[in-house]
Coordinates of C-alpha atoms and ligand atoms in Angstrom, one line a residue:
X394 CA 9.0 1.4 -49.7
X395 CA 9.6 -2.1 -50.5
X396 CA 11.7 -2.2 -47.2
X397 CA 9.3 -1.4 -44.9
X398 CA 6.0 -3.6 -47.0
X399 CA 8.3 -7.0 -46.3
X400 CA 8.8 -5.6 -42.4
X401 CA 5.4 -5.3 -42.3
X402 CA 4.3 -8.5 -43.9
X403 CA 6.8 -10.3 -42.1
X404 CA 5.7 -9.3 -38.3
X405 CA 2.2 -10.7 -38.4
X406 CA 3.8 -14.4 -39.1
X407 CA 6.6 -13.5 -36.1
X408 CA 4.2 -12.3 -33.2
X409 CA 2.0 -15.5 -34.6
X410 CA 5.0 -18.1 -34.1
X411 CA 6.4 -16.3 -30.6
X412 CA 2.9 -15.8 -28.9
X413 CA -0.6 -16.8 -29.7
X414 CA -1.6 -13.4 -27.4
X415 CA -0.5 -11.0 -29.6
X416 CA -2.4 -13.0 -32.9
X417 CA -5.1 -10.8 -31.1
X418 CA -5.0 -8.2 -29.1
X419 CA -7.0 -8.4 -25.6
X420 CA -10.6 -6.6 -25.7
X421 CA -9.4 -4.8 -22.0
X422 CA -5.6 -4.4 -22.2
X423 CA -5.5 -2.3 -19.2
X424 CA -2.1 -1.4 -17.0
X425 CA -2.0 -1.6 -12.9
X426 CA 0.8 0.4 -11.4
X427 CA 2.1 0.0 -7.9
X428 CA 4.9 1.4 -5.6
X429 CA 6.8 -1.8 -4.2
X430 CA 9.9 -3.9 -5.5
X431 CA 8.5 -6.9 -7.1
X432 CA 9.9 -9.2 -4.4
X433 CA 7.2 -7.9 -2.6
X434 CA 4.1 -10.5 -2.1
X435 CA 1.6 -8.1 -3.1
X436 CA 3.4 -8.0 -6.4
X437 CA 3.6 -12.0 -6.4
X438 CA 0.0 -12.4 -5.6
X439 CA -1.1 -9.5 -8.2
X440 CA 1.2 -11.1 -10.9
X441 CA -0.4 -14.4 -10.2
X442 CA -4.0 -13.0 -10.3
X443 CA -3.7 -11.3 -13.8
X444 CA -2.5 -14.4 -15.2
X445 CA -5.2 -16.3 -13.7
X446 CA -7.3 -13.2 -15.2
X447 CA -6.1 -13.8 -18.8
X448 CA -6.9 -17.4 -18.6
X449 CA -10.3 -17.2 -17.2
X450 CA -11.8 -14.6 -19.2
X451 CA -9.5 -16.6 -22.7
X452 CA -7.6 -13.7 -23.3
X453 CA -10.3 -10.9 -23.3
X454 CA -8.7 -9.1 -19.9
X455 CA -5.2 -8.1 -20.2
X456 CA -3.3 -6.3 -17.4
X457 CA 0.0 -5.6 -17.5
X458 CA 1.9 -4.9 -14.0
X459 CA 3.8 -1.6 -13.6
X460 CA 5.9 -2.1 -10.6
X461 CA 8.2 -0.9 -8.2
X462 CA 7.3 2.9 -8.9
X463 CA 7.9 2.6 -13.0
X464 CA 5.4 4.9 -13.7
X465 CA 6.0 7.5 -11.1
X466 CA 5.5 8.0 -7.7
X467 CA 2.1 7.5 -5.5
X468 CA 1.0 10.8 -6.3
X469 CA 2.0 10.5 -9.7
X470 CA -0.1 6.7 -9.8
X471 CA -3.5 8.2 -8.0
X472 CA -4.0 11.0 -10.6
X473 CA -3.5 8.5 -13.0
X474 CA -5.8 5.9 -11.8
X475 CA -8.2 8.7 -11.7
X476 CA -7.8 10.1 -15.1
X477 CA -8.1 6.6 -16.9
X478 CA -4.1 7.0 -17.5
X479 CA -4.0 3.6 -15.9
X480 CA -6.5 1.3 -14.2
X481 CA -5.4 0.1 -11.2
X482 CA -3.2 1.2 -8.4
X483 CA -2.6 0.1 -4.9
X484 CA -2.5 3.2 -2.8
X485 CA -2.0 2.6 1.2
X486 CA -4.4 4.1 3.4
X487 CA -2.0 6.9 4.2
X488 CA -1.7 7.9 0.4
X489 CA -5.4 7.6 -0.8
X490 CA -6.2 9.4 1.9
X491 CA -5.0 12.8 0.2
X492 CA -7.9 12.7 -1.8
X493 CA -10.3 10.6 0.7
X494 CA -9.8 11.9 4.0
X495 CA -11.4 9.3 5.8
X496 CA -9.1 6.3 4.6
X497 CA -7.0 6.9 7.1
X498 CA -9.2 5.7 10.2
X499 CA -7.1 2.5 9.9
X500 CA -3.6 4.0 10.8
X501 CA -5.1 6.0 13.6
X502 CA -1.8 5.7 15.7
X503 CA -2.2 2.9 18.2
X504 CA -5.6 1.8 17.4
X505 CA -5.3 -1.5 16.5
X506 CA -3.1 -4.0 19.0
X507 CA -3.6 -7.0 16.5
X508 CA -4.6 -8.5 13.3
X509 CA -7.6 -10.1 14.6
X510 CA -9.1 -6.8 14.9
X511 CA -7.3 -5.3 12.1
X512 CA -9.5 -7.7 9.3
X513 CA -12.6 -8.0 11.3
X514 CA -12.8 -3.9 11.1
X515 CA -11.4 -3.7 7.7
X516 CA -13.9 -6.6 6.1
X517 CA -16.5 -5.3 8.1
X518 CA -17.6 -1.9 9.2
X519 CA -14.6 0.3 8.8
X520 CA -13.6 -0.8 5.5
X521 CA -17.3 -0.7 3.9
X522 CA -17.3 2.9 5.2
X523 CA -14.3 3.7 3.6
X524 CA -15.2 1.7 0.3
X525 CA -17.9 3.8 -0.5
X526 CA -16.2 6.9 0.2
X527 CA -13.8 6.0 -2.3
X528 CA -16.6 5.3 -4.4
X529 CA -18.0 8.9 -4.4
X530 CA -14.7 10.3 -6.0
X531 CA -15.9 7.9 -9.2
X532 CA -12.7 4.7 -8.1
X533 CA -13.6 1.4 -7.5
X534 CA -12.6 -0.4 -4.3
X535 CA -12.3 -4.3 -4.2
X536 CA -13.6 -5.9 -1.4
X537 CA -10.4 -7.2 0.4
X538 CA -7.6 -4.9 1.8
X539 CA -4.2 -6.4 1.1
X540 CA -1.4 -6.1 4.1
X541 CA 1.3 -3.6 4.5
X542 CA 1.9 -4.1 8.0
X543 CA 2.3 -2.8 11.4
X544 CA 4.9 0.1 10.7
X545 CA 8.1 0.6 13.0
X546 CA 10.4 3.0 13.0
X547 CA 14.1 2.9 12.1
X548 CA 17.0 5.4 12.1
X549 CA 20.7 5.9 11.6
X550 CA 21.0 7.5 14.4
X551 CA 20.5 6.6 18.3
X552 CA 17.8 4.0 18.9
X553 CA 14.4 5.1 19.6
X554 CA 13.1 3.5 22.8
X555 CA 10.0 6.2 23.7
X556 CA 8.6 9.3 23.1
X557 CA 12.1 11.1 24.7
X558 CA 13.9 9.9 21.8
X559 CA 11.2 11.4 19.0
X560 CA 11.9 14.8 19.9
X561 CA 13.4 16.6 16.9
X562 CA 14.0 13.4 14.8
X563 CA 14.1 14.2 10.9
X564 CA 12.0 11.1 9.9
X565 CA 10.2 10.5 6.8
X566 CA 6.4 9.7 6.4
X567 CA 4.4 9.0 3.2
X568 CA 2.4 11.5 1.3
X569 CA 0.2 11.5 4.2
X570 CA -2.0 14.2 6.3
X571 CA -2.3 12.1 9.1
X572 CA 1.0 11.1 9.5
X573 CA 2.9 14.2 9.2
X574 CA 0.1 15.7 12.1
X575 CA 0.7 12.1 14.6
X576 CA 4.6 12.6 14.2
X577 CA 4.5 16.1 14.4
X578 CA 2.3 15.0 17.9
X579 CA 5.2 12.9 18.8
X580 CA 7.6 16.0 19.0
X581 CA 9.5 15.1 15.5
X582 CA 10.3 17.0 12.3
X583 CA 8.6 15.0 10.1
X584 CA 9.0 15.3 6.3
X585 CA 6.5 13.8 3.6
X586 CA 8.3 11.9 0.6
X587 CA 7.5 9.7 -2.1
X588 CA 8.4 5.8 -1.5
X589 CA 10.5 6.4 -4.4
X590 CA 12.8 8.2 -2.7
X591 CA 13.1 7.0 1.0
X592 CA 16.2 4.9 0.1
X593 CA 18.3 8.2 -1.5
X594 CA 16.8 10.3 1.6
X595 CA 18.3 7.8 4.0
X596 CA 21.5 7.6 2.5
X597 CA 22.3 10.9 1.5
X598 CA 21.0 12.0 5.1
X599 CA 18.4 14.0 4.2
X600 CA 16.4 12.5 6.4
X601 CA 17.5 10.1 9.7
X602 CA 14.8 7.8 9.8
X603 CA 11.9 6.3 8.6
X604 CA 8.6 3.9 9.2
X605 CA 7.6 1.3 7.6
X606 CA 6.3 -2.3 8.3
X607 CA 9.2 -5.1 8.6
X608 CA 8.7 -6.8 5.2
X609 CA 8.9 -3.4 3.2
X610 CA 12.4 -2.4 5.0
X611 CA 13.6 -5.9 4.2
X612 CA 12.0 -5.6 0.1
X613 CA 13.4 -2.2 0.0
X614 CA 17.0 -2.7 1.4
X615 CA 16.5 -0.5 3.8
X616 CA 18.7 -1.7 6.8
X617 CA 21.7 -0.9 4.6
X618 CA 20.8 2.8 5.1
X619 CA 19.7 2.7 8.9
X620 CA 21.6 1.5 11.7
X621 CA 18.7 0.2 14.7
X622 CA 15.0 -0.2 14.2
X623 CA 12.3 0.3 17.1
X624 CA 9.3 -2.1 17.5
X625 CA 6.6 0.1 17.7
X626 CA 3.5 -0.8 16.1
X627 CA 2.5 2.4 15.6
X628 CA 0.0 2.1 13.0
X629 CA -1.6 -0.8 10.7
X630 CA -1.2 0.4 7.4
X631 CA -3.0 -1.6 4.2
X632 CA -3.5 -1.2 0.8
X633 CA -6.4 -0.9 -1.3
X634 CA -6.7 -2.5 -4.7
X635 CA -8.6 0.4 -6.8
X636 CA -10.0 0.8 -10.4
X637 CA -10.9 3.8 -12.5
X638 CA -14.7 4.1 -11.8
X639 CA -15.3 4.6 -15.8
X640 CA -12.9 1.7 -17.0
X641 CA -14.3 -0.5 -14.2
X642 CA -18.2 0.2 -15.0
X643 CA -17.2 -0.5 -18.7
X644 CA -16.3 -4.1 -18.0
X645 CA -19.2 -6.5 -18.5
X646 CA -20.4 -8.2 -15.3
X647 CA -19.5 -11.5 -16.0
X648 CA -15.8 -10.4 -16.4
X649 CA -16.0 -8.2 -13.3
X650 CA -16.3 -11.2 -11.5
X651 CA -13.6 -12.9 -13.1
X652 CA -11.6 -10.1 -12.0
X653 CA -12.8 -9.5 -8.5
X654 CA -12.7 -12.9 -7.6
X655 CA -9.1 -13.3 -9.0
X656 CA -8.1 -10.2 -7.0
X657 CA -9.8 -10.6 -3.4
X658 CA -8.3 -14.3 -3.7
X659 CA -5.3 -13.3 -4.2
X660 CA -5.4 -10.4 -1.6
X661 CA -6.4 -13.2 1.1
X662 CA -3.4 -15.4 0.0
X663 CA -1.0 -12.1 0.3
X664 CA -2.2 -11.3 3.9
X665 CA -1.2 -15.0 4.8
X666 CA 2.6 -13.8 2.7
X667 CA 2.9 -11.4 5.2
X668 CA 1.8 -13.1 8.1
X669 CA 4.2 -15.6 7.7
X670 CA 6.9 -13.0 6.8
X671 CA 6.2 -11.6 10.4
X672 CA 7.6 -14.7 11.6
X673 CA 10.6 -14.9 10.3
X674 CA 11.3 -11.0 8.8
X675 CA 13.2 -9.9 12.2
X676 CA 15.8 -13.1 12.5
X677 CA 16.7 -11.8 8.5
X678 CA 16.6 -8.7 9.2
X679 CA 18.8 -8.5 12.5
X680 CA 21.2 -11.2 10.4
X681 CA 21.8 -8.1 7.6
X682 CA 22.9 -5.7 10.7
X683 CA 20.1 -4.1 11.8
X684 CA 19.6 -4.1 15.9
X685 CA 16.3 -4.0 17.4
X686 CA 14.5 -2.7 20.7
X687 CA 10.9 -3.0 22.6
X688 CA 9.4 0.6 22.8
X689 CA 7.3 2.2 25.5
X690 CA 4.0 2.3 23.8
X691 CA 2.6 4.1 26.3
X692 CA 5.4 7.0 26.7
X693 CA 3.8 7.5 22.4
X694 CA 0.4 7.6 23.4
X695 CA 0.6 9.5 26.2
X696 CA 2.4 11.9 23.9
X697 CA -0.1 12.1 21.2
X698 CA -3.1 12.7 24.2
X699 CA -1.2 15.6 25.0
X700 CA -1.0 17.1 22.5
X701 CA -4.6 17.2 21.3
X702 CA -3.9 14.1 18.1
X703 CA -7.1 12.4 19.4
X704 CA -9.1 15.0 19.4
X705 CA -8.1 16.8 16.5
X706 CA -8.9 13.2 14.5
X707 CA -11.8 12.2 15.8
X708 CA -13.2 15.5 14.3
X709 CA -11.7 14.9 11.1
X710 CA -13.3 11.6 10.5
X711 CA -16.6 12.4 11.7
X712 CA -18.1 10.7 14.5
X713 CA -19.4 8.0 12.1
X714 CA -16.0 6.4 11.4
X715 CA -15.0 7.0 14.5
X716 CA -17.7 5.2 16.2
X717 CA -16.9 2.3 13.8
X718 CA -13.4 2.0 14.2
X719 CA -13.7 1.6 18.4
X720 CA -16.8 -0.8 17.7
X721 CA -13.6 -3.1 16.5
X722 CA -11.2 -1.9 19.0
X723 CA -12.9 -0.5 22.0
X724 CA -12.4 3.1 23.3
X725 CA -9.9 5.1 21.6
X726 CA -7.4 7.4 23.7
Ligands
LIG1556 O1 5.6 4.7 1.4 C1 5.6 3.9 2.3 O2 6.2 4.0 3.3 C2 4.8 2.6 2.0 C3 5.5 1.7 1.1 O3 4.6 1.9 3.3 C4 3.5 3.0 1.5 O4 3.1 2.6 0.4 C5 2.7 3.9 2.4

């Protein structure tokens, strides 16, 4: 008894001498969980906005960064976020998608040809739409979309230069509806799996190859596991920063702002991280082994007309979305 009365007398004095923070605990200690390694800009630019949180609200709004899939996988993170487990996660598109269908307008394959288009549809019309339908499943969406990328394909196998070379191809695709039906499209044997497992899949063989934008093979090590990689654009892919509806309300308004602020800054800084990536991500990349080739975007689209992709979207999202997302880019296939 005595024992454990001096342990806890003595503590108080420690935590006081180590760390002011902990002389008081934060009014909002809340936890964000995300998916990517933390060399990953949109874990430097989230690390940098919660400490700029904790200073501008003096302490009050503490959130502690789960990366790198520490807390489970994406479908693990979403029921979480909704069930108050944690109170932020950054889903892609693809992945929030599984519970709001229409998120994944944006990686319509081939819609987008740059990122001029890509943030004026995403800040504008496309993403509002999309923002409030994540709102009606009770999350909260920040304003600004942070960047994944334009996804490529890679494979251990031969390289992929058009549609021809699709046929068959074991590749894996995220949790995703939309990308299990365009590959599928595309003549391939798609098969959906967690981002915490593409690099075990790859090497073990499970599956061939995969697709993902340049900075997330290079983050991920993934060109130790895959031989060539195929420039195909094939879909602009973002994240959205989300909040538990509940927790988010909860927080009084002049600290939302302090938060939202701190966040949309920071996902305006991490676009520019990625754009800058783009330029140099390929030299690296090709320097750690990994060959490239152009594709025939037009041997893929041609593909997915045929077999009835378009179509079968454009009723899926409604004629809403759809009429928003080629206000941004002009007909659609
Ligand atoms: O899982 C993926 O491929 C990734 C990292 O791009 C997403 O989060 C969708």
């Amino acid at each position: 008894r005595r024992v454990a009365l001096r342990l806890a007398a003595g503590l108080p004095v420690a935590a006081l001498i180590a760390s002011p923070r902990i002389a008081r605990a934060a009014e909002f200690e809340w936890k964000y969980g995300h998916n990517l390694p933390v060399t990953h800009p949109l874990h430097i630019r989230a690390q940098e906005a919660m400490e700029r949180i904790l200073r501008e609200t003096n302490g009050r709004v503490d959130i502690k960064i789960f990366p790198n899939n520490q807390l489970g996988g994406d479908t693990d993170m979403l029921s979480q976020v909704r069930s108050g487990g944690i109170n932020f996660f950054t889903p892609s598109a693809l992945v929030i998608a599984t519970l709001v269908p229409v998120a994944a307008i944006n990686a319509l394959g081939f819609a987008f040809s740059d990122y001029d288009q890509v943030w004026k549809a995403m800040d504008g019309g496309v993403g509002g739409a999309v923002r409030q339908a994540i709102s009606r499943v009770n999350l909260f969406a920040f304003e600004k979309m942070w960047d994944n990328g334009f996804r490529q394909m890679t494979t251990s196998g031969r390289a992929i230069q058009g549609a021809a070379q699709m046929e068959g191809l074991k590749i894996r695709v995220p949790v995703s509806p939309l990308s299990i039906s365009m590959f599928r499209g595309l003549g391939a044997s798609p098969a959906s799996l967690q981002f915490s497992e593409v690099y075990s899949a790859l090497q073990t063989k499970i599956v061939d190859a995969q697709e993902n934008p340049l900075p997330i093979i290079q983050v991920a090590k993934l060109y130790e596991v895959q031989r060539s990689c195929a420039l195909s654009n094939h879909i602009w892919d973002g994240y959205w920063f989300i909040a538990n509806g509940r927790a988010w309300r909860g927080l009084p308004a002049d600290l939302q702002r302090i938060v939202s602020n701190a966040i949309n800054e920071a996902g305006l800084q991490q676009r520019a991280d990625i754009a800058g990536l783009n330029a140099t991500v390929r030299a690296d990349l090709a320097s750690k082994g990994l060959s490239f080739n152009a594709t025939d975007p037009e041997s893929f689209r041609a593909k997915l007309r045929d077999s009835g992709f378009y179509g079968e979207w454009k009723t899926r999202f409604g004629d809403e979305a759809w009429g928003l997302l080629e206000g941004a880019v002009g007909k659609l296939a």
